[in-house]
Amino acid sequence: QVQLQESGPGLVKPSQTLSLTCAVSGTSITSGGYYWNWIRQHPGKGLEWIGYILFSGSTIYNPSLKSRVTISLDTSKNHISLKLSSVTAADTAMYYCAKDLGAHVDTYGMDVWGQGTTVTVSS
Amino acid sequence: DIQMTQAPSSVSASVGDRVTITCRASKDVANRLVWYQQKPGKVPKLLIYAASTLQSGVPSRFSGSGSGTDFTLTISSLQPEDFATYYCQQADSFPRTFGQGTKLEIK
């Protein structure tokens, strides 16, 4: 059974870089053929897709965040990382990692989600 | 970006009622439409993918339909555990986008 667990600092200062990790268990992030997503949810608001990384390491980002986002794989730890630079208060949100349902298919939505980690941007 | 618009934004209903939520895409997404359920303080749960395919373990009272730009999620007989917020998401093009959510409340 695939499980995801996000971790990272809960508080980040404005203009700094937010760094989060998603620990994956139950499957290898490179051999399962899955797509690994980051999504965020502002307090009391809806869901915003940040981007995803393929098992091959290729990435696709939301253009609204593209200049500030980096998603990468750490195969030694079976982790997925998210970095978001130059953060502002508008980046305060719950951040989730999530796995796409289908192997080698990215049109079926996300079936496994981490519990999420809350990030507050404040000085 | 493809804009996803859900209606209504909120709805009140009673246990046993039939409820329908609609989702409209600003461009044709074929059947690449996903529905999620999110309860307060919880993680989104995948209900339906490919517009009408029920995810494993999801009760059969949930159903989805539609293609192109217009989609519906129907709950045939509401149960107490169904009161939540529902989101649609298009999986046709990038960036992936979600509807604003429909909050289903107890009447």
PDB file of N, CA and C in Angstrom, chain A residues 36-108:
ATOM      1  N   TRP A  36       4.031  12.088  -9.746  1.00  0.00           N
ATOM      2  CA  TRP A  36       4.001  12.554  -8.367  1.00  0.00           C
ATOM      3  C   TRP A  36       3.736  14.055  -8.354  1.00  0.00           C
ATOM      4  N   ASN A  37       2.642  14.426  -7.676  1.00  0.00           N
ATOM      5  CA  ASN A  37       2.148  15.795  -7.718  1.00  0.00           C
ATOM      6  C   ASN A  37       2.372  16.548  -6.412  1.00  0.00           C
ATOM      7  N   TRP A  38       2.445  17.853  -6.533  1.00  0.00           N
ATOM      8  CA  TRP A  38       2.316  18.738  -5.383  1.00  0.00           C
ATOM      9  C   TRP A  38       1.088  19.624  -5.622  1.00  0.00           C
ATOM     10  N   ILE A  39       0.294  19.758  -4.578  1.00  0.00           N
ATOM     11  CA  ILE A  39      -0.926  20.568  -4.617  1.00  0.00           C
ATOM     12  C   ILE A  39      -0.943  21.392  -3.330  1.00  0.00           C
ATOM     13  N   ARG A  40      -1.524  22.570  -3.404  1.00  0.00           N
ATOM     14  CA  ARG A  40      -1.662  23.341  -2.179  1.00  0.00           C
ATOM     15  C   ARG A  40      -3.093  23.841  -2.027  1.00  0.00           C
ATOM     16  N   GLN A  41      -3.412  24.161  -0.795  1.00  0.00           N
ATOM     17  CA  GLN A  41      -4.749  24.637  -0.470  1.00  0.00           C
ATOM     18  C   GLN A  41      -4.610  25.785   0.516  1.00  0.00           C
ATOM     19  N   HIS A  42      -4.970  26.979   0.049  1.00  0.00           N
ATOM     20  CA  HIS A  42      -4.923  28.142   0.920  1.00  0.00           C
ATOM     21  C   HIS A  42      -6.002  27.991   1.985  1.00  0.00           C
ATOM     22  N   PRO A  43      -5.797  28.596   3.153  1.00  0.00           N
ATOM     23  CA  PRO A  43      -6.749  28.433   4.259  1.00  0.00           C
ATOM     24  C   PRO A  43      -8.188  28.725   3.843  1.00  0.00           C
ATOM     25  N   GLY A  44      -9.038  27.747   4.027  1.00  0.00           N
ATOM     26  CA  GLY A  44     -10.451  27.922   3.710  1.00  0.00           C
ATOM     27  C   GLY A  44     -10.771  28.006   2.231  1.00  0.00           C
ATOM     28  N   LYS A  45      -9.812  27.685   1.377  1.00  0.00           N
ATOM     29  CA  LYS A  45      -9.990  27.834  -0.068  1.00  0.00           C
ATOM     30  C   LYS A  45      -9.910  26.493  -0.789  1.00  0.00           C
ATOM     31  N   GLY A  46      -9.930  26.592  -2.105  1.00  0.00           N
ATOM     32  CA  GLY A  46      -9.889  25.397  -2.934  1.00  0.00           C
ATOM     33  C   GLY A  46      -8.472  24.909  -3.187  1.00  0.00           C
ATOM     34  N   LEU A  47      -8.371  23.994  -4.132  1.00  0.00           N
ATOM     35  CA  LEU A  47      -7.126  23.302  -4.422  1.00  0.00           C
ATOM     36  C   LEU A  47      -6.413  23.923  -5.621  1.00  0.00           C
ATOM     37  N   GLU A  48      -5.103  24.020  -5.507  1.00  0.00           N
ATOM     38  CA  GLU A  48      -4.272  24.561  -6.591  1.00  0.00           C
ATOM     39  C   GLU A  48      -3.167  23.562  -6.899  1.00  0.00           C
ATOM     40  N   TRP A  49      -3.097  23.163  -8.146  1.00  0.00           N
ATOM     41  CA  TRP A  49      -2.062  22.233  -8.577  1.00  0.00           C
ATOM     42  C   TRP A  49      -0.762  22.977  -8.809  1.00  0.00           C
ATOM     43  N   ILE A  50       0.316  22.533  -8.175  1.00  0.00           N
ATOM     44  CA  ILE A  50       1.618  23.192  -8.290  1.00  0.00           C
ATOM     45  C   ILE A  50       2.430  22.611  -9.447  1.00  0.00           C
ATOM     46  N   GLY A  51       2.388  21.277  -9.561  1.00  0.00           N
ATOM     47  CA  GLY A  51       3.141  20.637 -10.627  1.00  0.00           C
ATOM     48  C   GLY A  51       3.324  19.170 -10.331  1.00  0.00           C
ATOM     49  N   TYR A  52       3.960  18.482 -11.267  1.00  0.00           N
ATOM     50  CA  TYR A  52       4.270  17.087 -11.009  1.00  0.00           C
ATOM     51  C   TYR A  52       5.599  16.689 -11.613  1.00  0.00           C
ATOM     52  N   ILE A  53       6.084  15.561 -11.131  1.00  0.00           N
ATOM     53  CA  ILE A  53       7.311  14.993 -11.655  1.00  0.00           C
ATOM     54  C   ILE A  53       7.027  13.557 -12.034  1.00  0.00           C
ATOM     55  N   LEU A  54       7.524  13.189 -13.191  1.00  0.00           N
ATOM     56  CA  LEU A  54       7.342  11.834 -13.658  1.00  0.00           C
ATOM     57  C   LEU A  54       8.380  10.930 -13.020  1.00  0.00           C
ATOM     58  N   PHE A  55       8.147   9.644 -13.096  1.00  0.00           N
ATOM     59  CA  PHE A  55       9.091   8.660 -12.594  1.00  0.00           C
ATOM     60  C   PHE A  55      10.459   8.820 -13.270  1.00  0.00           C
ATOM     61  N   SER A  56      10.467   9.391 -14.464  1.00  0.00           N
ATOM     62  CA  SER A  56      11.710   9.587 -15.210  1.00  0.00           C
ATOM     63  C   SER A  56      12.478  10.829 -14.762  1.00  0.00           C
ATOM     64  N   GLY A  57      11.831  11.677 -13.989  1.00  0.00           N
ATOM     65  CA  GLY A  57      12.456  12.914 -13.549  1.00  0.00           C
ATOM     66  C   GLY A  57      11.991  14.142 -14.316  1.00  0.00           C
ATOM     67  N   SER A  58      11.222  13.951 -15.372  1.00  0.00           N
ATOM     68  CA  SER A  58      10.691  15.097 -16.108  1.00  0.00           C
ATOM     69  C   SER A  58       9.625  15.801 -15.277  1.00  0.00           C
ATOM     70  N   THR A  59       9.527  17.098 -15.459  1.00  0.00           N
ATOM     71  CA  THR A  59       8.596  17.879 -14.648  1.00  0.00           C
ATOM     72  C   THR A  59       7.676  18.723 -15.513  1.00  0.00           C
ATOM     73  N   ILE A  60       6.503  19.011 -14.970  1.00  0.00           N
ATOM     74  CA  ILE A  60       5.583  19.993 -15.535  1.00  0.00           C
ATOM     75  C   ILE A  60       5.076  20.830 -14.382  1.00  0.00           C
ATOM     76  N   TYR A  61       5.161  22.140 -14.549  1.00  0.00           N
ATOM     77  CA  TYR A  61       4.785  23.050 -13.482  1.00  0.00           C
ATOM     78  C   TYR A  61       3.597  23.920 -13.893  1.00  0.00           C
ATOM     79  N   ASN A  62       2.905  24.411 -12.877  1.00  0.00           N
ATOM     80  CA  ASN A  62       1.862  25.399 -13.116  1.00  0.00           C
ATOM     81  C   ASN A  62       2.549  26.703 -13.559  1.00  0.00           C
ATOM     82  N   PRO A  63       2.169  27.241 -14.702  1.00  0.00           N
ATOM     83  CA  PRO A  63       2.815  28.473 -15.172  1.00  0.00           C
ATOM     84  C   PRO A  63       2.746  29.621 -14.166  1.00  0.00           C
ATOM     85  N   SER A  64       1.718  29.616 -13.319  1.00  0.00           N
ATOM     86  CA  SER A  64       1.591  30.704 -12.354  1.00  0.00           C
ATOM     87  C   SER A  64       2.701  30.666 -11.300  1.00  0.00           C
ATOM     88  N   LEU A  65       3.356  29.509 -11.155  1.00  0.00           N
ATOM     89  CA  LEU A  65       4.415  29.349 -10.161  1.00  0.00           C
ATOM     90  C   LEU A  65       5.740  28.930 -10.791  1.00  0.00           C
ATOM     91  N   LYS A  66       5.728  28.719 -12.091  1.00  0.00           N
ATOM     92  CA  LYS A  66       6.848  28.068 -12.759  1.00  0.00           C
ATOM     93  C   LYS A  66       8.200  28.697 -12.481  1.00  0.00           C
ATOM     94  N   SER A  67       8.252  30.018 -12.412  1.00  0.00           N
ATOM     95  CA  SER A  67       9.547  30.683 -12.241  1.00  0.00           C
ATOM     96  C   SER A  67      10.123  30.466 -10.848  1.00  0.00           C
ATOM     97  N   ARG A  68       9.291  29.971  -9.916  1.00  0.00           N
ATOM     98  CA  ARG A  68       9.745  29.839  -8.525  1.00  0.00           C
ATOM     99  C   ARG A  68       9.794  28.399  -8.042  1.00  0.00           C
ATOM    100  N   VAL A  69       9.297  27.455  -8.835  1.00  0.00           N
ATOM    101  CA  VAL A  69       9.115  26.077  -8.363  1.00  0.00           C
ATOM    102  C   VAL A  69      10.165  25.129  -8.925  1.00  0.00           C
ATOM    103  N   THR A  70      10.600  24.229  -8.061  1.00  0.00           N
ATOM    104  CA  THR A  70      11.418  23.095  -8.497  1.00  0.00           C
ATOM    105  C   THR A  70      10.924  21.854  -7.786  1.00  0.00           C
ATOM    106  N   ILE A  71      10.585  20.827  -8.558  1.00  0.00           N
ATOM    107  CA  ILE A  71      10.222  19.529  -8.004  1.00  0.00           C
ATOM    108  C   ILE A  71      11.280  18.527  -8.454  1.00  0.00           C
ATOM    109  N   SER A  72      11.739  17.716  -7.513  1.00  0.00           N
ATOM    110  CA  SER A  72      12.792  16.764  -7.850  1.00  0.00           C
ATOM    111  C   SER A  72      12.587  15.449  -7.120  1.00  0.00           C
ATOM    112  N   LEU A  73      13.285  14.424  -7.614  1.00  0.00           N
ATOM    113  CA  LEU A  73      13.262  13.103  -6.997  1.00  0.00           C
ATOM    114  C   LEU A  73      14.561  12.873  -6.245  1.00  0.00           C
ATOM    115  N   ASP A  74      14.465  12.267  -5.073  1.00  0.00           N
ATOM    116  CA  ASP A  74      15.647  11.803  -4.353  1.00  0.00           C
ATOM    117  C   ASP A  74      15.521  10.287  -4.297  1.00  0.00           C
ATOM    118  N   THR A  75      16.135   9.628  -5.246  1.00  0.00           N
ATOM    119  CA  THR A  75      15.948   8.184  -5.372  1.00  0.00           C
ATOM    120  C   THR A  75      16.592   7.427  -4.221  1.00  0.00           C
ATOM    121  N   SER A  76      17.632   7.979  -3.628  1.00  0.00           N
ATOM    122  CA  SER A  76      18.304   7.281  -2.530  1.00  0.00           C
ATOM    123  C   SER A  76      17.407   7.181  -1.295  1.00  0.00           C
ATOM    124  N   LYS A  77      16.534   8.176  -1.145  1.00  0.00           N
ATOM    125  CA  LYS A  77      15.646   8.201   0.012  1.00  0.00           C
ATOM    126  C   LYS A  77      14.198   7.883  -0.353  1.00  0.00           C
ATOM    127  N   ASN A  78      13.946   7.699  -1.632  1.00  0.00           N
ATOM    128  CA  ASN A  78      12.581   7.495  -2.127  1.00  0.00           C
ATOM    129  C   ASN A  78      11.683   8.667  -1.713  1.00  0.00           C
ATOM    130  N   HIS A  79      12.201   9.868  -1.920  1.00  0.00           N
ATOM    131  CA  HIS A  79      11.508  11.103  -1.567  1.00  0.00           C
ATOM    132  C   HIS A  79      11.257  11.932  -2.813  1.00  0.00           C
ATOM    133  N   ILE A  80      10.255  12.795  -2.704  1.00  0.00           N
ATOM    134  CA  ILE A  80      10.004  13.817  -3.705  1.00  0.00           C
ATOM    135  C   ILE A  80      10.127  15.161  -3.003  1.00  0.00           C
ATOM    136  N   SER A  81      10.821  16.080  -3.611  1.00  0.00           N
ATOM    137  CA  SER A  81      11.043  17.369  -2.982  1.00  0.00           C
ATOM    138  C   SER A  81      10.341  18.494  -3.736  1.00  0.00           C
ATOM    139  N   LEU A  82       9.951  19.497  -2.975  1.00  0.00           N
ATOM    140  CA  LEU A  82       9.377  20.721  -3.539  1.00  0.00           C
ATOM    141  C   LEU A  82      10.163  21.904  -3.001  1.00  0.00           C
ATOM    142  N   LYS A  83      10.601  22.762  -3.887  1.00  0.00           N
ATOM    143  CA  LYS A  83      11.213  24.023  -3.492  1.00  0.00           C
ATOM    144  C   LYS A  83      10.439  25.150  -4.156  1.00  0.00           C
ATOM    145  N   LEU A  84      10.097  26.149  -3.347  1.00  0.00           N
ATOM    146  CA  LEU A  84       9.385  27.320  -3.842  1.00  0.00           C
ATOM    147  C   LEU A  84      10.142  28.539  -3.346  1.00  0.00           C
ATOM    148  N   SER A  85      10.688  29.287  -4.274  1.00  0.00           N
ATOM    149  CA  SER A  85      11.550  30.405  -3.908  1.00  0.00           C
ATOM    150  C   SER A  85      10.763  31.706  -3.763  1.00  0.00           C
ATOM    151  N   SER A  86      11.416  32.671  -3.134  1.00  0.00           N
ATOM    152  CA  SER A  86      10.883  34.034  -3.007  1.00  0.00           C
ATOM    153  C   SER A  86       9.441  34.035  -2.495  1.00  0.00           C
ATOM    154  N   VAL A  87       9.223  33.347  -1.398  1.00  0.00           N
ATOM    155  CA  VAL A  87       7.863  33.196  -0.901  1.00  0.00           C
ATOM    156  C   VAL A  87       7.332  34.502  -0.319  1.00  0.00           C
ATOM    157  N   THR A  88       6.017  34.629  -0.384  1.00  0.00           N
ATOM    158  CA  THR A  88       5.306  35.749   0.231  1.00  0.00           C
ATOM    159  C   THR A  88       4.156  35.179   1.059  1.00  0.00           C
ATOM    160  N   ALA A  89       3.426  36.064   1.695  1.00  0.00           N
ATOM    161  CA  ALA A  89       2.292  35.619   2.503  1.00  0.00           C
ATOM    162  C   ALA A  89       1.278  34.845   1.662  1.00  0.00           C
ATOM    163  N   ALA A  90       1.233  35.138   0.384  1.00  0.00           N
ATOM    164  CA  ALA A  90       0.302  34.443  -0.509  1.00  0.00           C
ATOM    165  C   ALA A  90       0.637  32.967  -0.688  1.00  0.00           C
ATOM    166  N   ASP A  91       1.806  32.566  -0.233  1.00  0.00           N
ATOM    167  CA  ASP A  91       2.192  31.150  -0.315  1.00  0.00           C
ATOM    168  C   ASP A  91       1.843  30.384   0.953  1.00  0.00           C
ATOM    169  N   THR A  92       1.251  31.058   1.913  1.00  0.00           N
ATOM    170  CA  THR A  92       0.776  30.393   3.119  1.00  0.00           C
ATOM    171  C   THR A  92      -0.351  29.439   2.739  1.00  0.00           C
ATOM    172  N   ALA A  93      -0.181  28.164   3.054  1.00  0.00           N
ATOM    173  CA  ALA A  93      -1.147  27.161   2.602  1.00  0.00           C
ATOM    174  C   ALA A  93      -0.816  25.813   3.223  1.00  0.00           C
ATOM    175  N   MET A  94      -1.745  24.880   3.031  1.00  0.00           N
ATOM    176  CA  MET A  94      -1.468  23.476   3.286  1.00  0.00           C
ATOM    177  C   MET A  94      -0.897  22.906   1.990  1.00  0.00           C
ATOM    178  N   TYR A  95       0.208  22.205   2.098  1.00  0.00           N
ATOM    179  CA  TYR A  95       0.851  21.623   0.929  1.00  0.00           C
ATOM    180  C   TYR A  95       0.728  20.100   0.992  1.00  0.00           C
ATOM    181  N   TYR A  96       0.234  19.542  -0.103  1.00  0.00           N
ATOM    182  CA  TYR A  96       0.056  18.097  -0.209  1.00  0.00           C
ATOM    183  C   TYR A  96       0.930  17.532  -1.326  1.00  0.00           C
ATOM    184  N   CYS A  97       1.439  16.332  -1.105  1.00  0.00           N
ATOM    185  CA  CYS A  97       1.943  15.558  -2.235  1.00  0.00           C
ATOM    186  C   CYS A  97       0.907  14.462  -2.525  1.00  0.00           C
ATOM    187  N   ALA A  98       0.843  14.061  -3.765  1.00  0.00           N
ATOM    188  CA  ALA A  98      -0.165  13.076  -4.160  1.00  0.00           C
ATOM    189  C   ALA A  98       0.321  12.303  -5.372  1.00  0.00           C
ATOM    190  N   LYS A  99      -0.074  11.056  -5.418  1.00  0.00           N
ATOM    191  CA  LYS A  99       0.320  10.157  -6.510  1.00  0.00           C
ATOM    192  C   LYS A  99      -0.829  10.041  -7.506  1.00  0.00           C
ATOM    193  N   ASP A 100      -0.497  10.066  -8.774  1.00  0.00           N
ATOM    194  CA  ASP A 100      -1.511   9.807  -9.793  1.00  0.00           C
ATOM    195  C   ASP A 100      -1.950   8.355  -9.713  1.00  0.00           C
ATOM    196  N   LEU A 101      -3.219   8.144 -10.041  1.00  0.00           N
ATOM    197  CA  LEU A 101      -3.798   6.808  -9.955  1.00  0.00           C
ATOM    198  C   LEU A 101      -3.136   5.822 -10.892  1.00  0.00           C
ATOM    199  N   GLY A 102      -2.984   6.218 -12.143  1.00  0.00           N
ATOM    200  CA  GLY A 102      -2.549   5.267 -13.145  1.00  0.00           C
ATOM    201  C   GLY A 102      -1.054   5.230 -13.354  1.00  0.00           C
ATOM    202  N   ALA A 103      -0.520   4.047 -13.529  1.00  0.00           N
ATOM    203  CA  ALA A 103       0.880   3.919 -13.928  1.00  0.00           C
ATOM    204  C   ALA A 103       0.993   4.269 -15.407  1.00  0.00           C
ATOM    205  N   HIS A 104       1.892   5.183 -15.718  1.00  0.00           N
ATOM    206  CA  HIS A 104       2.136   5.634 -17.097  1.00  0.00           C
ATOM    207  C   HIS A 104       0.917   6.348 -17.693  1.00  0.00           C
ATOM    208  N   VAL A 105      -0.014   6.737 -16.849  1.00  0.00           N
ATOM    209  CA  VAL A 105      -1.198   7.472 -17.294  1.00  0.00           C
ATOM    210  C   VAL A 105      -1.402   8.625 -16.327  1.00  0.00           C
ATOM    211  N   ASP A 106      -1.600   9.825 -16.849  1.00  0.00           N
ATOM    212  CA  ASP A 106      -1.734  10.962 -15.937  1.00  0.00           C
ATOM    213  C   ASP A 106      -3.080  11.657 -16.063  1.00  0.00           C
ATOM    214  N   THR A 107      -4.099  10.925 -16.507  1.00  0.00           N
ATOM    215  CA  THR A 107      -5.404  11.544 -16.699  1.00  0.00           C
ATOM    216  C   THR A 107      -6.481  10.979 -15.790  1.00  0.00           C
ATOM    217  N   TYR A 108      -6.068  10.232 -14.777  1.00  0.00           N
ATOM    218  CA  TYR A 108      -7.044   9.585 -13.901  1.00  0.00           C
ATOM    219  C   TYR A 108      -7.128  10.218 -12.521  1.00  0.00           C
TER     220      TYR A 108
END
